[in-house]
Structures are given as structure tokens and as C-alpha cells.
Short mmCIF file of N, CA and C in Angstrom, two decimals:
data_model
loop_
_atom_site.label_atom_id
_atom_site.label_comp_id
_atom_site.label_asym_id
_atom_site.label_seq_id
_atom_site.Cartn_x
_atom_site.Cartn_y
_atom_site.Cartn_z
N UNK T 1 97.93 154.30 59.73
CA UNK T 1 97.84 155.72 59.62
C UNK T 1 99.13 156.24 58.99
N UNK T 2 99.28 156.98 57.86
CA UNK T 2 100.36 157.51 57.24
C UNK T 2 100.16 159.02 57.28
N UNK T 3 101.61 159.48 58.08
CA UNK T 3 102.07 161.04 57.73
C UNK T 3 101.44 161.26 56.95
N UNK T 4 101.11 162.68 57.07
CA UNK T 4 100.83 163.69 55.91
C UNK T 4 102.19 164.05 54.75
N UNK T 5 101.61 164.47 53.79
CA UNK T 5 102.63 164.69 52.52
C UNK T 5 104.03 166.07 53.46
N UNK T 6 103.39 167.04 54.23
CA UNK T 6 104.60 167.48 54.80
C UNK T 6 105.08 167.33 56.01
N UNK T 7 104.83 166.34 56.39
CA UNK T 7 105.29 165.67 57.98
C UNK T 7 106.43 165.83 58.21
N UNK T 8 107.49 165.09 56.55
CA UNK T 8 108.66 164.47 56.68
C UNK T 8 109.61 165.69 56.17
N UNK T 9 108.64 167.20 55.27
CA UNK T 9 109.50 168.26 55.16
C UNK T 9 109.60 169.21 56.48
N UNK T 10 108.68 169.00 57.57
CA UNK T 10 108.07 169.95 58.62
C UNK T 10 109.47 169.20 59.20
N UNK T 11 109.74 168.13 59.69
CA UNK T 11 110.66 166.98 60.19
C UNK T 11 112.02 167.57 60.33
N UNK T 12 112.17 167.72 58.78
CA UNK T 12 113.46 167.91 58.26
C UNK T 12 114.19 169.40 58.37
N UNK T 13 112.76 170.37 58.40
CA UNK T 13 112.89 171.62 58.58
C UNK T 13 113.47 171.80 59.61
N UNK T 14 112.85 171.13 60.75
CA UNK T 14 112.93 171.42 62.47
C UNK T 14 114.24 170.69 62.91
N UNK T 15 114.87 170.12 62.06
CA UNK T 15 115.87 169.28 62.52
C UNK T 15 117.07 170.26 61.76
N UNK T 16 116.95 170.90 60.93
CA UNK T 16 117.80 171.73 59.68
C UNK T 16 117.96 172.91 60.74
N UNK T 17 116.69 173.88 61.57
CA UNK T 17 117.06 174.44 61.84
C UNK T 17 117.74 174.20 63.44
N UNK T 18 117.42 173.44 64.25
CA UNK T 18 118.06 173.26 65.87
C UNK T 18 119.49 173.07 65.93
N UNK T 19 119.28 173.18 67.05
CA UNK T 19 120.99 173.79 67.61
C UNK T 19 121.36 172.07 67.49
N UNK T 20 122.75 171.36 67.13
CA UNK T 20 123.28 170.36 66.94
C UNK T 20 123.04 169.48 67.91
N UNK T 21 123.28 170.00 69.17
CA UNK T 21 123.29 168.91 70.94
C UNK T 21 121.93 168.70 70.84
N UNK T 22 120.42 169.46 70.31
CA UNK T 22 119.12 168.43 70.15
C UNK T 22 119.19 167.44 68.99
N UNK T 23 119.86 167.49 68.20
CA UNK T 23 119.73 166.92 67.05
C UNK T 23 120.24 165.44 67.83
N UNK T 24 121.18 165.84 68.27
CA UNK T 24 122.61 164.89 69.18
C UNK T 24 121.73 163.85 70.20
N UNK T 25 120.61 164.52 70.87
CA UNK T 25 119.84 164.94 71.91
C UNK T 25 118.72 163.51 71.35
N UNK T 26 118.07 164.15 70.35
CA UNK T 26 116.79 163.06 69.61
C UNK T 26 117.37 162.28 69.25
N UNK T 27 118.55 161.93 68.44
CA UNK T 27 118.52 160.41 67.90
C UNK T 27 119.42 159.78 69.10
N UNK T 28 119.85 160.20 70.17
CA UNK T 28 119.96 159.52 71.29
C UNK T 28 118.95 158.94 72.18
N UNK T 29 117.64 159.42 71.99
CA UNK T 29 116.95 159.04 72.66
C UNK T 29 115.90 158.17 71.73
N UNK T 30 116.04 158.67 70.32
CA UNK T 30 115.43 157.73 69.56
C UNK T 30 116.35 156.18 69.65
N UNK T 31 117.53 156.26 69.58
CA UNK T 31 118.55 155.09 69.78
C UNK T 31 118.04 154.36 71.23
N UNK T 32 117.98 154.79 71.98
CA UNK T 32 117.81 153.97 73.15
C UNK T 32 116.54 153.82 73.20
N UNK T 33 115.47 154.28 72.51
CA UNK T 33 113.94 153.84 72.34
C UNK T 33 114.26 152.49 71.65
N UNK T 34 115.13 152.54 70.21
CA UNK T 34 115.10 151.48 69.60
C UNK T 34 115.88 150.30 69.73
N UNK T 35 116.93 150.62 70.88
CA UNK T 35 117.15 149.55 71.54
C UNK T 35 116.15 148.82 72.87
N UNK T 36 115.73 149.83 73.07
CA UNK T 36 114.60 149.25 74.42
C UNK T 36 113.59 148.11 73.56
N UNK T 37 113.03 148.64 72.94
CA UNK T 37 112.06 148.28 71.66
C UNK T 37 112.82 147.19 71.38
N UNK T 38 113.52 147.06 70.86
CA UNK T 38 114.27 145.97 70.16
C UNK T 38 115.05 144.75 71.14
N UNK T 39 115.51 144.71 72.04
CA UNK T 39 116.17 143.98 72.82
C UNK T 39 115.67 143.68 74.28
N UNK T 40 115.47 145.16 74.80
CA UNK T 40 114.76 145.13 76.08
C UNK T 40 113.58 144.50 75.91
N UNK T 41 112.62 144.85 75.51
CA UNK T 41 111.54 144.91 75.82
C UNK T 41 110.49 143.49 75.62
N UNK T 42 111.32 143.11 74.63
CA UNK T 42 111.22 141.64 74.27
C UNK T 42 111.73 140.47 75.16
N UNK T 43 113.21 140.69 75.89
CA UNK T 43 113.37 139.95 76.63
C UNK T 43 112.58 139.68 77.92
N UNK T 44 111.94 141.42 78.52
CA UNK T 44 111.42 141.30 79.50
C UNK T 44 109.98 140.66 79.43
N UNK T 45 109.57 140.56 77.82
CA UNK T 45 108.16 139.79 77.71
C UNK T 45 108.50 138.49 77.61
N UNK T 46 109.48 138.09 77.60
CA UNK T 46 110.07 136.75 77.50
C UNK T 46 109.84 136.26 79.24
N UNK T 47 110.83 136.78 79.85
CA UNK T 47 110.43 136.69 81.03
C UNK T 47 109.22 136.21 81.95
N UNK T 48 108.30 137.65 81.08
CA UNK T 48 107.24 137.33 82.00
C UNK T 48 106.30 136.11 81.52
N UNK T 49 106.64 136.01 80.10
CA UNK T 49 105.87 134.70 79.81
C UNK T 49 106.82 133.37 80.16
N UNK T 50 108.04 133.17 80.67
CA UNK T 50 108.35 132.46 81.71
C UNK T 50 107.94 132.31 82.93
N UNK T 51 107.73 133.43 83.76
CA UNK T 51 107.10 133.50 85.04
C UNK T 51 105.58 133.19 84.72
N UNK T 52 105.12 133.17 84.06
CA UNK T 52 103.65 133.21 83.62
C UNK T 52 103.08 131.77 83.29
N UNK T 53 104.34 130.77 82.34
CA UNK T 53 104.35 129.21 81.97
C UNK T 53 104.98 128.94 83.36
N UNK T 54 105.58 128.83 84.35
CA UNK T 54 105.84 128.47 85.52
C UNK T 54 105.16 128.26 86.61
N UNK T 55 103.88 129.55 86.05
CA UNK T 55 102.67 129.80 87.44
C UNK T 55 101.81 128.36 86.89
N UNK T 56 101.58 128.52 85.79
CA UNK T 56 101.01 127.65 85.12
C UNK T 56 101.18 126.21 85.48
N UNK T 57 102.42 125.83 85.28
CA UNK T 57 102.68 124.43 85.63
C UNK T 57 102.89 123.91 87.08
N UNK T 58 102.61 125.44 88.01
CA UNK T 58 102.87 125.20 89.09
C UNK T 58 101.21 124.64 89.71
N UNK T 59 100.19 125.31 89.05
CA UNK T 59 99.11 125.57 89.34
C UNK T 59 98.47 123.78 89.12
N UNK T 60 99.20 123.60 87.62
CA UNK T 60 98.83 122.26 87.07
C UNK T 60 99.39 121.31 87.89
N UNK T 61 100.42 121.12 88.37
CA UNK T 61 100.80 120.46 89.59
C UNK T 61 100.08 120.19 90.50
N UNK T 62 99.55 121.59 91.33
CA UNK T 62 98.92 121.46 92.72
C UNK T 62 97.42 120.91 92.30
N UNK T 63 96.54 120.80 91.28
CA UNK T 63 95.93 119.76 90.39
C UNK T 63 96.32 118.79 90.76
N UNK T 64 97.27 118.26 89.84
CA UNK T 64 97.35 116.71 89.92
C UNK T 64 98.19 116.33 91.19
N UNK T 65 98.12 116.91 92.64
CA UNK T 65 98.61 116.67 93.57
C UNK T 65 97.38 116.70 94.52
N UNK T 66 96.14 117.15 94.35
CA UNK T 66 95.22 117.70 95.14
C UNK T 66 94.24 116.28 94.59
N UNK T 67 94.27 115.70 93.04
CA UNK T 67 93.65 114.53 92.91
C UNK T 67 94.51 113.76 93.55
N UNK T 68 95.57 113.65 93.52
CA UNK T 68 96.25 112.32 94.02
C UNK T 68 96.55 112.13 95.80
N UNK T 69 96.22 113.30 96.51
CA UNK T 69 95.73 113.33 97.55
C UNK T 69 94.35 112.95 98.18
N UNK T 70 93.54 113.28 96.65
CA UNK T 70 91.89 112.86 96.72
C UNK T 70 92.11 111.30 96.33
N UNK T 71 92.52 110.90 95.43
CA UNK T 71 92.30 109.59 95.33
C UNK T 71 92.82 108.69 96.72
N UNK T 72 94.18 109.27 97.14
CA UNK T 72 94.74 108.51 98.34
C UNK T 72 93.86 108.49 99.64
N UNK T 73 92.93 109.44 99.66
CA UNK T 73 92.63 109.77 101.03
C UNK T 73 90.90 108.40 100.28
N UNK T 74 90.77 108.65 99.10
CA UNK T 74 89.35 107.73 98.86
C UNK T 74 90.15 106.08 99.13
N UNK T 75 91.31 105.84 98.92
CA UNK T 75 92.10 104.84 99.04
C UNK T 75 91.80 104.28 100.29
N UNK T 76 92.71 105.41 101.22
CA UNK T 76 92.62 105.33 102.68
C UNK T 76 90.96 105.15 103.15
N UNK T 77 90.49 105.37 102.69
CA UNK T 77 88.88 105.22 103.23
C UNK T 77 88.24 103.66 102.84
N UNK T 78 88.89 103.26 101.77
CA UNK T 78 88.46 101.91 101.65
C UNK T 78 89.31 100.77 101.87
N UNK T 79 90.37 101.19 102.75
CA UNK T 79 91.13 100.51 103.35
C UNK T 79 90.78 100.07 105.02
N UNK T 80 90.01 101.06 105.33
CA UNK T 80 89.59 101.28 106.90
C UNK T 80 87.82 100.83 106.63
N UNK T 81 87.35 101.11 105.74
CA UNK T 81 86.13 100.36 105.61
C UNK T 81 86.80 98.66 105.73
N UNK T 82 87.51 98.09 104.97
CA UNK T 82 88.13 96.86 105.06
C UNK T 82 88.40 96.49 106.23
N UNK T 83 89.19 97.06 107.27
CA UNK T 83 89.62 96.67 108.37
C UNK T 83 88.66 96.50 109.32
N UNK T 84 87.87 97.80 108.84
CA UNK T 84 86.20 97.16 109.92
C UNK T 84 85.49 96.20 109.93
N UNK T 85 85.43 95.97 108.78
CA UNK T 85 84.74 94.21 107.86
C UNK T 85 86.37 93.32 108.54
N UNK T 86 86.70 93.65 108.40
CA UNK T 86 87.72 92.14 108.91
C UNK T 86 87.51 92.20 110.23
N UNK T 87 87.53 93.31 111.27
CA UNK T 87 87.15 92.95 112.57
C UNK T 87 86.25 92.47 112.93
N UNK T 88 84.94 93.00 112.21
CA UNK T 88 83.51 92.08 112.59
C UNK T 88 84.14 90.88 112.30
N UNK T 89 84.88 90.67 111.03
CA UNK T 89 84.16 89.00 110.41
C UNK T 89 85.11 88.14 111.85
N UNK T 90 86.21 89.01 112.25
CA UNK T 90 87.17 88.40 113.24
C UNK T 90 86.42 88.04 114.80
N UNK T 91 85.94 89.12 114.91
CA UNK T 91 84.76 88.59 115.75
C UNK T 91 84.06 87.82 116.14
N UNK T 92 83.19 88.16 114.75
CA UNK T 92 82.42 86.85 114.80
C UNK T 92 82.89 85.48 114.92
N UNK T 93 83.89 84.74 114.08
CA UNK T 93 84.90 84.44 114.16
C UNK T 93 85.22 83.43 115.27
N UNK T 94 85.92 84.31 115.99
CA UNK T 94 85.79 84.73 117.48
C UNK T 94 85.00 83.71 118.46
N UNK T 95 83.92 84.46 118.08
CA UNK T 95 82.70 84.19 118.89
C UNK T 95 82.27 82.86 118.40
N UNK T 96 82.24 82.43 117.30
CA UNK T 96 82.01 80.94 116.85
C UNK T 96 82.82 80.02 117.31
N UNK T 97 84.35 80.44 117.72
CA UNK T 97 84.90 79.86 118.02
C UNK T 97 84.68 79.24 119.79
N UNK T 98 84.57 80.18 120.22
CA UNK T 98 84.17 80.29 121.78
C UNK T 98 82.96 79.79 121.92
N UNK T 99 81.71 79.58 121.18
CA UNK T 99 80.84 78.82 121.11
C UNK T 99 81.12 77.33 120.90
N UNK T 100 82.16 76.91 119.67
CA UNK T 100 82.29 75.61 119.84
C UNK T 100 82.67 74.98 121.14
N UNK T 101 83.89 75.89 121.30
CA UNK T 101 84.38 75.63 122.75
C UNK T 101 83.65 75.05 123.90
N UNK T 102 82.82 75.77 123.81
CA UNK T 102 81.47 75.61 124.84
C UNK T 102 80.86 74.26 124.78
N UNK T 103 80.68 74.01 123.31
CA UNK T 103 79.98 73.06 123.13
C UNK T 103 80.42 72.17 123.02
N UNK T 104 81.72 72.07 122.63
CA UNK T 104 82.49 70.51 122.97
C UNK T 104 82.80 70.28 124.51
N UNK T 105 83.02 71.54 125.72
CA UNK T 105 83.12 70.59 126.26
C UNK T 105 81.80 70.70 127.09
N UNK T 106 80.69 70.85 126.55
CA UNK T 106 79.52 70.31 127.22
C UNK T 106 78.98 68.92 126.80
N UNK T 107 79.85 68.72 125.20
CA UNK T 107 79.66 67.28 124.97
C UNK T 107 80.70 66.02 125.65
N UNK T 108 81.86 66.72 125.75
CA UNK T 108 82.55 66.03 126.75
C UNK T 108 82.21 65.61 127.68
N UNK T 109 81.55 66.31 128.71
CA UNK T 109 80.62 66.26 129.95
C UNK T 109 79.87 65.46 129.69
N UNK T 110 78.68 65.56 128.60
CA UNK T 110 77.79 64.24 128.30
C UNK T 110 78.50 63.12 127.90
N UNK T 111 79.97 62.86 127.12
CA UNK T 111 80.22 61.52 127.08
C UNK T 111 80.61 60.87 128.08
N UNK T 112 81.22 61.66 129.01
CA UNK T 112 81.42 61.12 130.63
C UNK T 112 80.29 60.94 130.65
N UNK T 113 79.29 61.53 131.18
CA UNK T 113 77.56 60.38 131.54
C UNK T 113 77.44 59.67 130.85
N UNK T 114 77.62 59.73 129.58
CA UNK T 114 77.26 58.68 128.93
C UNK T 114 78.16 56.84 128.85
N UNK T 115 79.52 57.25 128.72
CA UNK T 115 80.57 56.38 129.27
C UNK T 115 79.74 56.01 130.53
N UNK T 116 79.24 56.72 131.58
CA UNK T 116 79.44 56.08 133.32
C UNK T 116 78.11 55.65 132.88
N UNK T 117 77.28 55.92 131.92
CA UNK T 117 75.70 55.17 131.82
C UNK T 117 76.24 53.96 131.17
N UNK T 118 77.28 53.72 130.03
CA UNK T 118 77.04 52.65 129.44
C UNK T 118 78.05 51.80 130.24
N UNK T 119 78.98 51.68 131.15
CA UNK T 119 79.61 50.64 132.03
C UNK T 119 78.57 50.67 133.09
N UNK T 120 77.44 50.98 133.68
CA UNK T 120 76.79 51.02 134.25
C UNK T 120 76.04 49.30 133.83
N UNK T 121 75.69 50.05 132.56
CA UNK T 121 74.89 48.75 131.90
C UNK T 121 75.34 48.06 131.68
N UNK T 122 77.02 47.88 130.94
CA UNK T 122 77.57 46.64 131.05
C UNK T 122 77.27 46.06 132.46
N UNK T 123 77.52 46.58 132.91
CA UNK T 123 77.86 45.85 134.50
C UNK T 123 76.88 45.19 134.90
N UNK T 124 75.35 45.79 134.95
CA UNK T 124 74.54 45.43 134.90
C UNK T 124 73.95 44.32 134.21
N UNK T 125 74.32 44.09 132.41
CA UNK T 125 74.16 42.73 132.00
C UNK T 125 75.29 41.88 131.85
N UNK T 126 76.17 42.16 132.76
CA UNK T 126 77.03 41.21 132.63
C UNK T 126 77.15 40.45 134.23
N UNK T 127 76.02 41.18 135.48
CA UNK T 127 75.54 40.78 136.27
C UNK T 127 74.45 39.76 136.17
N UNK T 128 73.74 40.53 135.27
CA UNK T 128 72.48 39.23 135.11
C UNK T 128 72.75 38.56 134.01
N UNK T 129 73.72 38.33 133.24
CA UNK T 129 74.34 37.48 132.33
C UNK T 129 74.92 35.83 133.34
N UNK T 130 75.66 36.51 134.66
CA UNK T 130 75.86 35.70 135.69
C UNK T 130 74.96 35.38 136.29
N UNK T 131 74.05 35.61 136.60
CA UNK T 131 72.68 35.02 137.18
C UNK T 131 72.04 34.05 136.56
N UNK T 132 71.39 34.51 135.23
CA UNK T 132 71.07 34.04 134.40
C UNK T 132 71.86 32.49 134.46
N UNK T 133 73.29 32.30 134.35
CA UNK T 133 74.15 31.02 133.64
C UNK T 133 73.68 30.34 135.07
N UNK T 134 73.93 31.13 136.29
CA UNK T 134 74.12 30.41 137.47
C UNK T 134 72.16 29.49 137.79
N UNK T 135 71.42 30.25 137.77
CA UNK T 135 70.42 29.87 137.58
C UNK T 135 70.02 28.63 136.51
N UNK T 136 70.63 28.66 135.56
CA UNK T 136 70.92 27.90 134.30
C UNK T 136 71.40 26.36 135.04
N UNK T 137 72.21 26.83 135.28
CA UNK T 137 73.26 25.56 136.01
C UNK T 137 72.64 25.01 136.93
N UNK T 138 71.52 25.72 137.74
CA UNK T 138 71.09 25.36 139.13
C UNK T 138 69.50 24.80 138.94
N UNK T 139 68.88 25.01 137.67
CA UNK T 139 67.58 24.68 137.07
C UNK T 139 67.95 23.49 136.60
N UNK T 140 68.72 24.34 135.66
CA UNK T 140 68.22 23.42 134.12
C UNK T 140 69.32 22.17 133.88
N UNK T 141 70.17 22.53 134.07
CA UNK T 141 71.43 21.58 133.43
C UNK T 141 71.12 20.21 134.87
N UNK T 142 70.68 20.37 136.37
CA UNK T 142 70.64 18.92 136.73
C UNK T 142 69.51 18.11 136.85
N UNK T 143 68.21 18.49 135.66
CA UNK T 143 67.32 18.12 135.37
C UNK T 143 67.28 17.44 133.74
N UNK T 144 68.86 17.92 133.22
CA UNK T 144 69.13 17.13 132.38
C UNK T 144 70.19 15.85 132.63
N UNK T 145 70.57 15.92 133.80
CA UNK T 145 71.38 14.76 134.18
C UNK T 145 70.62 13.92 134.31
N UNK T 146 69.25 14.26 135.23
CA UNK T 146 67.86 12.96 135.56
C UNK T 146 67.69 12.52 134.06
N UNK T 147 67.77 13.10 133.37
CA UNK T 147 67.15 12.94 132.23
C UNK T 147 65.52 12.86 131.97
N UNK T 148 65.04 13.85 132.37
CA UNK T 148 63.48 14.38 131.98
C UNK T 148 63.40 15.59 131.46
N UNK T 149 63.62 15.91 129.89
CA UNK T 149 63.62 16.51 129.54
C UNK T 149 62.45 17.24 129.18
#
């Protein structure tokens, strides 16, 4: 948008005729417009687009702190799924173990019967092993002295 052709004589008029202290008055306040404008106003947008890239990276942070809390806590969850699987398998384990237990010494127990069954039987043919010879001796061997075989 451009002034009109007498903007800048209407301007000049009004400034030609006022008392000096407005004249004094406007470009003092035009001066500190154009320093506000110029220095101020820029720094303070500086600012806020500091405070503004700060929220930002603060925001992006609590992101990649909120996954890495999510991943840790999915971590932690398949760490304790693990420990449950190791207790069953420990268990079980366990329990296989306490079963052998059982079962060896119920086989123990049977090799004692079985040990006291098989000196049993020694004993037994090594009783009639003695019978047998003595009988032998008492038949046979003085019917070979007669000699009638």
C-alpha cells in the first residue's frame, strides 16, 4: 500500500507548523519504535524461539525416555517369563531327581533280596553239590573197587 501523492506534503506541513518539543516529541518516539523494532523485538523472538526449540527437545526426550522405559519394562517382562520357565524346568528337575532317588533305593532293597536269594542258592547247591560227591563216594566209587562195573 503506498501513500497518497500528498501524504508526505500533509506530513511535512504538520511537522513545519508544531511547536518544536512535538517535533522533539515524534522522532523520539519514532526512535525508540525503531529501536524496539530493530533490536528488541528480534531478540525477544529469538528467545522465544529458544524457549520454544527447548520445549521441543524436551518433549523429544520424554519420547525417547517413555520408549526406553517401554522397551525396559517389555525387557523386564521377558526376563520374569524366563525365570518362571526355569523354575518349572527346576522343578521338574527336582522332582526327577527325587524320583530316581526313590528308585534306586528301592533297587537297592531288591539287590539285598536278591544278593540273600542268590547265597541262598549258592548254599543250597553247594549243599547238594556235597551230597551228591558224598553219595558218589558211598554208591559208586566202592562198587568200583569190586570191580563190577
Amino acid at each position: 500500500m503506498q501513500p497518497s501523492e500528498g501524504f508526505w506534503e500533509g506530513v511535512g506541513a504538520s511537522v513545519g507548523s508544531s511547536p518544536g518539543w512535538m517535533v522533539i516529541g515524534a522522532l523520539l518516539v519514532v526512535g525508540v519504535l525503531f529501536v524496539v523494532a530493530k533490536y528488541v523485538y528480534p531478540g525477544h523472538k529469538e528467545i522465544k524461539m529458544r524457549e520454544l526449540d527447548i520445549r521441543q527437545r524436551e518433549a523429544e526426550n520424554d519420547r525417547d525416555r517413555i520408549k526406553a522405559n517401554a522397551a525396559l519394562a517389555e525387557n523386564m517382562r521377558g526376563l520374569r517369563e524366563s525365570n518362571d520357565q526355569l523354575a518349572k524346568q527346576s522343578a521338574a528337575l527336582s522332582a526327577g531327581i527325587e524320583e530316581s532317588k526313590t528308585r534306586s533305593r528301592s533297587m537297592g532293597e531288591e539287590m539285598t533280596h536278591t544278593r540273600e536269594s542268590v547265597d541262598h542258592i549258592r548254599d543250597t547247591t553247594d549243599d547238594t553239590c556235597a551230597m551228591v560227591r558224598e553219595i558218589h563216594s558211598v554208591v559208586v566209587v566202592p562198587h568200583r573197587a569190586e570191580g563190577t562195573d
